[in-house]
Coordinates of N, CA and C in Angstrom, one line a residue:
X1 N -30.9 67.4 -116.4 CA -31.7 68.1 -117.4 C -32.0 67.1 -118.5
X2 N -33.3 66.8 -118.7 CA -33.8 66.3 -119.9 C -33.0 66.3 -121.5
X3 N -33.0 65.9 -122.9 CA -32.4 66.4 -123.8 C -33.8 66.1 -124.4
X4 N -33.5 67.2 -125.1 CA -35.0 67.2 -126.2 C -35.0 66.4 -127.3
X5 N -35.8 65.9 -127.2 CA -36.3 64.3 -128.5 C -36.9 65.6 -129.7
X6 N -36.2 65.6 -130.8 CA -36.8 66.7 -131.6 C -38.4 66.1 -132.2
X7 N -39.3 67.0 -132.9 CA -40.7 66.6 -133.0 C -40.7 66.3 -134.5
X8 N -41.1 65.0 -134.9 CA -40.7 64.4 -136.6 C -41.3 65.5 -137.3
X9 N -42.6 66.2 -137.2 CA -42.4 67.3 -138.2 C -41.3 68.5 -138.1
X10 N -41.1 68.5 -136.5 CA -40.2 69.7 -136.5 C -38.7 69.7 -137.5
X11 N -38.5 68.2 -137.3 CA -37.5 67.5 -138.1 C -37.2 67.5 -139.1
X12 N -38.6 67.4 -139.8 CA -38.8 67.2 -141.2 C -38.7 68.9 -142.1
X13 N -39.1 69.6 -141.6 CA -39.5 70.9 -141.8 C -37.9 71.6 -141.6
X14 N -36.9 71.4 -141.0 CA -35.4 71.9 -140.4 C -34.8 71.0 -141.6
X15 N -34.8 70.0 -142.1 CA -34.1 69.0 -142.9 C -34.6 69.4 -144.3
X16 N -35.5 70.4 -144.6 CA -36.4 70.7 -145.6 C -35.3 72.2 -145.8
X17 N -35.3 72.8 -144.3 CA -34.8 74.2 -144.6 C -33.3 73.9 -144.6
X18 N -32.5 73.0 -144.1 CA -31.7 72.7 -144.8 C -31.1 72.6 -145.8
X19 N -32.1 71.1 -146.9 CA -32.5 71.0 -148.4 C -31.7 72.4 -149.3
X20 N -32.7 73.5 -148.9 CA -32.9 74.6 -149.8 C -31.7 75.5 -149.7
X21 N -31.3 75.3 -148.2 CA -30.2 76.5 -148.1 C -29.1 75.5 -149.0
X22 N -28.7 74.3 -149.1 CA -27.8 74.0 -149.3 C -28.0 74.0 -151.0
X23 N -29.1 74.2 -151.9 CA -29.9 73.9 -153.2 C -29.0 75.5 -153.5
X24 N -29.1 76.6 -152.8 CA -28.6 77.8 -153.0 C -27.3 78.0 -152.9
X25 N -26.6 77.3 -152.2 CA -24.9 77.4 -151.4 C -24.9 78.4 -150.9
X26 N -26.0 78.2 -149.8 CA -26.2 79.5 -148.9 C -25.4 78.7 -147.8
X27 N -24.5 79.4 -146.5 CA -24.4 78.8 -145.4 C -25.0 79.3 -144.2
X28 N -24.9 78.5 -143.1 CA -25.7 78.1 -141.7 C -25.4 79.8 -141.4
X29 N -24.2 80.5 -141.5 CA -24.4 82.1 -140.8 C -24.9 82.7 -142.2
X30 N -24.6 82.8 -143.5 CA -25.8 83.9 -144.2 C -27.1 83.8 -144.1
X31 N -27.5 82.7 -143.7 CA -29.1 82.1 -143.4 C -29.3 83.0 -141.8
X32 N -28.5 82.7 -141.4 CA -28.3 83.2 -139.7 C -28.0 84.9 -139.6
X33 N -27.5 85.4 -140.5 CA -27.2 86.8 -140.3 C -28.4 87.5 -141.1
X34 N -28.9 86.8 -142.1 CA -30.5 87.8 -142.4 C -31.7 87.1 -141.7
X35 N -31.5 86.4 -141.0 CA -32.7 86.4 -140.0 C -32.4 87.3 -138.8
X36 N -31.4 87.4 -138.8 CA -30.9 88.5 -137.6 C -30.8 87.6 -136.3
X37 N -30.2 85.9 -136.2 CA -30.2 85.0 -135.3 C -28.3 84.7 -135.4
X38 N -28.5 83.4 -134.5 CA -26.8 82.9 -134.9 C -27.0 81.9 -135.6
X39 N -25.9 81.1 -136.1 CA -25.7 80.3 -136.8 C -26.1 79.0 -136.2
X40 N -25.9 79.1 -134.6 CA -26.5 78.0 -133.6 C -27.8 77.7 -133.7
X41 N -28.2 79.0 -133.9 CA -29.3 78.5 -133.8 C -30.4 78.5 -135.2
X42 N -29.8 78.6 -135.8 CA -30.1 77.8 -137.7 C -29.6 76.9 -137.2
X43 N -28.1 75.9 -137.0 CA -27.8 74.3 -136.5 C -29.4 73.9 -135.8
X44 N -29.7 74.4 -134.8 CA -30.8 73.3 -134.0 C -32.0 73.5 -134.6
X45 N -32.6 74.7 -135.3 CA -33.7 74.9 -136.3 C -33.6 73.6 -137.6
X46 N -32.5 73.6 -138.3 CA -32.3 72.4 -139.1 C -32.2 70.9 -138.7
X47 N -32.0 70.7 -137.3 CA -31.9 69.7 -136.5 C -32.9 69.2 -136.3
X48 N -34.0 70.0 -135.8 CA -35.5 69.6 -135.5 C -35.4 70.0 -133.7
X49 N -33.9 70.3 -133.3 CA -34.1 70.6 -132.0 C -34.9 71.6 -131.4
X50 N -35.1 73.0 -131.9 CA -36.1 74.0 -131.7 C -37.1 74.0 -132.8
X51 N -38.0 74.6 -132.4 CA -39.1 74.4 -133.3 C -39.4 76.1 -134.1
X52 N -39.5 76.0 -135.3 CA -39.3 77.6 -135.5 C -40.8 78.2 -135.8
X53 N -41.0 79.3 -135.7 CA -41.9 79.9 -134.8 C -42.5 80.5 -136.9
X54 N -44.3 80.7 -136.7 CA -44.6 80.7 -138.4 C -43.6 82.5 -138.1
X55 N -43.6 83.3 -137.6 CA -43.4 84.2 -138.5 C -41.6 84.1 -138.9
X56 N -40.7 83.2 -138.1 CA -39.4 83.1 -138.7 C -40.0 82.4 -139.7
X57 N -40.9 81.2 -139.6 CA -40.6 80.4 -141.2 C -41.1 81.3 -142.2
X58 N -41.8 82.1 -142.0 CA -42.5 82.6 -143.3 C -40.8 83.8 -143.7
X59 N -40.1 84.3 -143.0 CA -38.7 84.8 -143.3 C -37.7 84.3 -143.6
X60 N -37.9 83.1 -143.7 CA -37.1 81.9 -144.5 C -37.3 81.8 -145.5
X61 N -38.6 81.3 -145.7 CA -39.4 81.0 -147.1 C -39.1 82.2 -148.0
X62 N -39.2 84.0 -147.5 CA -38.5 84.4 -148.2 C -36.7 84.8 -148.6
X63 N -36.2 84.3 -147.7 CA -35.1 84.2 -148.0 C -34.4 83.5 -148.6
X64 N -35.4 81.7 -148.7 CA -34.9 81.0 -149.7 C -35.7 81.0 -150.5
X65 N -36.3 81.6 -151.0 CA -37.2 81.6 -152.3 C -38.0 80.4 -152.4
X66 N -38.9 80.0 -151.2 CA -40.3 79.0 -152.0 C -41.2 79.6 -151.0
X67 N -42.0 78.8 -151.2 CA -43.1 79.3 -150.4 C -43.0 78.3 -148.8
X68 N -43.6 79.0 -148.1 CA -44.1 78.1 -146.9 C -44.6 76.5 -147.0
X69 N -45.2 76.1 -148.1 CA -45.8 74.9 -148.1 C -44.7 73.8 -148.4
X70 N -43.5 74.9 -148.9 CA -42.3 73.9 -149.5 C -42.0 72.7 -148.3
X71 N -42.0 73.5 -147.3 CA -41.1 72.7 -146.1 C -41.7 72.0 -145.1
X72 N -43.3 71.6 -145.9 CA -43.9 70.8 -144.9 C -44.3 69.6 -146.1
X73 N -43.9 69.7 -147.2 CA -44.0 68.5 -148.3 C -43.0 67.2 -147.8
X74 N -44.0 66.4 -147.8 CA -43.7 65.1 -148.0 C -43.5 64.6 -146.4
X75 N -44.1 65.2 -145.2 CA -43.7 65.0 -143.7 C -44.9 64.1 -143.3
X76 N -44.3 63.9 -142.2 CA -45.1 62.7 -141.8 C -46.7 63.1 -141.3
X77 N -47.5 62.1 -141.7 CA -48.5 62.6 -141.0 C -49.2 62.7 -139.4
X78 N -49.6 62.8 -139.0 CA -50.0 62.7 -137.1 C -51.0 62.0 -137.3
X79 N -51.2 61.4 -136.9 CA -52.1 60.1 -136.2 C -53.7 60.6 -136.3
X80 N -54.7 60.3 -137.1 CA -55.6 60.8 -136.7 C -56.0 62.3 -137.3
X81 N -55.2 62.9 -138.2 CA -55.4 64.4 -138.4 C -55.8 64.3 -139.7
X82 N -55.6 63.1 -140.3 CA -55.9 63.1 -141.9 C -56.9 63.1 -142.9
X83 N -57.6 63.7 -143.2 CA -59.0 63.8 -143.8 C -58.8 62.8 -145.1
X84 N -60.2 62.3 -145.4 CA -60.6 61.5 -146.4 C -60.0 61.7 -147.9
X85 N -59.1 61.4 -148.4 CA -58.6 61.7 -149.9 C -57.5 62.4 -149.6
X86 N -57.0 62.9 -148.4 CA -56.0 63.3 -148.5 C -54.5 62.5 -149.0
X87 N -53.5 63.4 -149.7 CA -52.6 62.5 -150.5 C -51.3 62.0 -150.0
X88 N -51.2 61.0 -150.2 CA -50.5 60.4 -148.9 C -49.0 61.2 -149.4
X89 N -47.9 61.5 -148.3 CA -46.8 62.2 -148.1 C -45.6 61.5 -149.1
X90 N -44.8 62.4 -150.0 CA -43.8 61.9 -150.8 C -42.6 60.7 -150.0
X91 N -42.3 60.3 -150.6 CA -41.2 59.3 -150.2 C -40.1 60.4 -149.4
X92 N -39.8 60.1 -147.9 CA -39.1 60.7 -147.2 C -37.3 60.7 -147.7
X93 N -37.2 59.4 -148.0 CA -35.7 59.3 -148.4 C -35.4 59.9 -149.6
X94 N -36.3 60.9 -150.4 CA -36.0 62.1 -151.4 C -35.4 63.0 -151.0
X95 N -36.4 63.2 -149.7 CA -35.6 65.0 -149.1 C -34.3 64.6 -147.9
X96 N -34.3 63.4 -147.8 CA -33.1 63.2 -146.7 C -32.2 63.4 -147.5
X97 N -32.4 62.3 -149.1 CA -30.8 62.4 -150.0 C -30.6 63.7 -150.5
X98 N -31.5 64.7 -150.4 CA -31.2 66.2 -151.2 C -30.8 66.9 -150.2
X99 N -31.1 66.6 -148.9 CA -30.8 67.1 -147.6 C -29.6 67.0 -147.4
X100 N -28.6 65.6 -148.0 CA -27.1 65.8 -147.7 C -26.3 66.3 -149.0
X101 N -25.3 66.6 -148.6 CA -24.2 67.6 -149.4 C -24.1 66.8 -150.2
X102 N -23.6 65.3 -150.3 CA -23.0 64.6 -151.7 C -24.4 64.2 -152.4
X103 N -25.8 64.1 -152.1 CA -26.9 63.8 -153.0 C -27.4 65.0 -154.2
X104 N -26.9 66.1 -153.2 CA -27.2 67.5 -153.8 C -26.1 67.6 -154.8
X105 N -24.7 67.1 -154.8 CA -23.6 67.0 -155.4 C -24.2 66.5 -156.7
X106 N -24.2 64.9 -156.2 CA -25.0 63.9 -157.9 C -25.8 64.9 -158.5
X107 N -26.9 65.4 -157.7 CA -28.2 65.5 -158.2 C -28.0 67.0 -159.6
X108 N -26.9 67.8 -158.7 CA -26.8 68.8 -159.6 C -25.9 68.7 -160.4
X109 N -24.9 67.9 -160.5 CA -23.8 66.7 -161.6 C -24.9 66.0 -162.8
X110 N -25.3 65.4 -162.5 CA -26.9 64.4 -163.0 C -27.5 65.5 -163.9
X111 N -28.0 66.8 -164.2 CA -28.6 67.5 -164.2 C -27.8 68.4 -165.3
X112 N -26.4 68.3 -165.0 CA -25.9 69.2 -166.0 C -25.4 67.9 -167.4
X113 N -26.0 66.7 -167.2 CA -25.7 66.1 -168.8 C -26.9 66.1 -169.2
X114 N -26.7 66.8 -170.8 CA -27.5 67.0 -172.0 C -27.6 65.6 -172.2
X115 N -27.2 64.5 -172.5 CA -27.2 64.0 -173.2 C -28.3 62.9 -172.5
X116 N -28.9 62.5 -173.3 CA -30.6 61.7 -172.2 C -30.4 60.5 -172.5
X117 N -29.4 60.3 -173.5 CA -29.5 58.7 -173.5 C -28.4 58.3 -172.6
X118 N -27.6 59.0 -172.4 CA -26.0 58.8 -171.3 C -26.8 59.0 -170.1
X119 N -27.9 60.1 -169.6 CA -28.7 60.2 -168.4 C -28.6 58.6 -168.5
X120 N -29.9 58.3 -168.8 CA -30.8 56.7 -169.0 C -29.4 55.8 -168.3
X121 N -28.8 55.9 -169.1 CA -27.2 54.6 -169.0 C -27.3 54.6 -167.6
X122 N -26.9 56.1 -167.1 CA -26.5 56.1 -165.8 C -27.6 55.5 -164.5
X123 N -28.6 55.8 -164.9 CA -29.7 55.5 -163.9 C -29.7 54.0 -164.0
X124 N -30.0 53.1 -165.3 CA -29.3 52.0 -165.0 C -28.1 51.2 -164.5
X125 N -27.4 51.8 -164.4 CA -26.5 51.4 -164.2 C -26.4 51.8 -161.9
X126 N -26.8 52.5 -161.8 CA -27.1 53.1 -160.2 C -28.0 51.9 -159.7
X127 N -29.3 51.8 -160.7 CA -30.1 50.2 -160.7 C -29.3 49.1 -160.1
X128 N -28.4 48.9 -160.9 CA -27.9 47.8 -161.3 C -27.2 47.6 -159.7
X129 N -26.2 48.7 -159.6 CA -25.6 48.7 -158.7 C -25.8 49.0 -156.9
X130 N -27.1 48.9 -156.9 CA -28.4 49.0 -155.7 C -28.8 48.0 -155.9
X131 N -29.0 47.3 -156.6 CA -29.7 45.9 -156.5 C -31.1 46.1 -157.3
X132 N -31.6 47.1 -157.7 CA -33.3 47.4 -158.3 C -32.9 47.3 -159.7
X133 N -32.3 46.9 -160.2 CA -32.2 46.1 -161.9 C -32.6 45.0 -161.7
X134 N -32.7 44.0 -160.6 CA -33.5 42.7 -160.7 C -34.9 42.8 -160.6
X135 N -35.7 43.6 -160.3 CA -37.1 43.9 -160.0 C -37.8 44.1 -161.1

């Protein structure tokens, strides 16, 4: 039997619905018990392994509170489908780092200092320590 090669939007769109559930500290079965599905199959919906179907996405979107358009921001485009001015897709490695548990960790750590000039320090200092302070 074949193994299914997931489809990069399908990918992108499950790593999105990911994102959000984890932005809420929702887990894989409360996502899974109000769609009325298993938890298995939220795992391969977030995988990109199945592809989920508009009327579950649109029962996501309300369960995680954005809209539909949330979870197709920033995905890759298809070859050929792109009309004149259209804007090219956000930087992928945003929703992958928000997509794992310790980015979402920083991100909402990061977020709870007031203090904007300690922010600033820290960003340079992340700079520094990535190598993008020499640039």
């Amino acid at each position: 039997m074949a193994t299914k090669v997931p489809d990069l939007v399908g990918k992108h769109v499950g790593s999105r619905v990911r994102m959000r559930r984890l932005m809420l500290g929702m887990s894989q079965g409360a996502l899974a018990d109000q769609l009325g599905i298993t938890f298995q199959q939220v795992q391969k919906y977030e995988k990109g392994t199945n592809r989920i179907s508009a009327s579950r996405l649109q029962a996501m979107s309300h369960i995680l509170q954005v809209a539909v358009p949330f979870f197709f921001e920033g995905a890759p485009q298809i070859t050929g489908h792109v009309g004149k001015g259209a804007a090219a897709p956000s930087p992928a490695y945003v929703s992958d780092f928000l997509a794992e548990a310790d980015g979402l960790k920083l991100v909402r750590a990061f977020m709870q200092i007031s203090d904007a000039k300690l922010r600033r320090s820290l960003v340079r200092l992340v700079e520094e320590i990535g190598g993008e302070g020499d640039r």
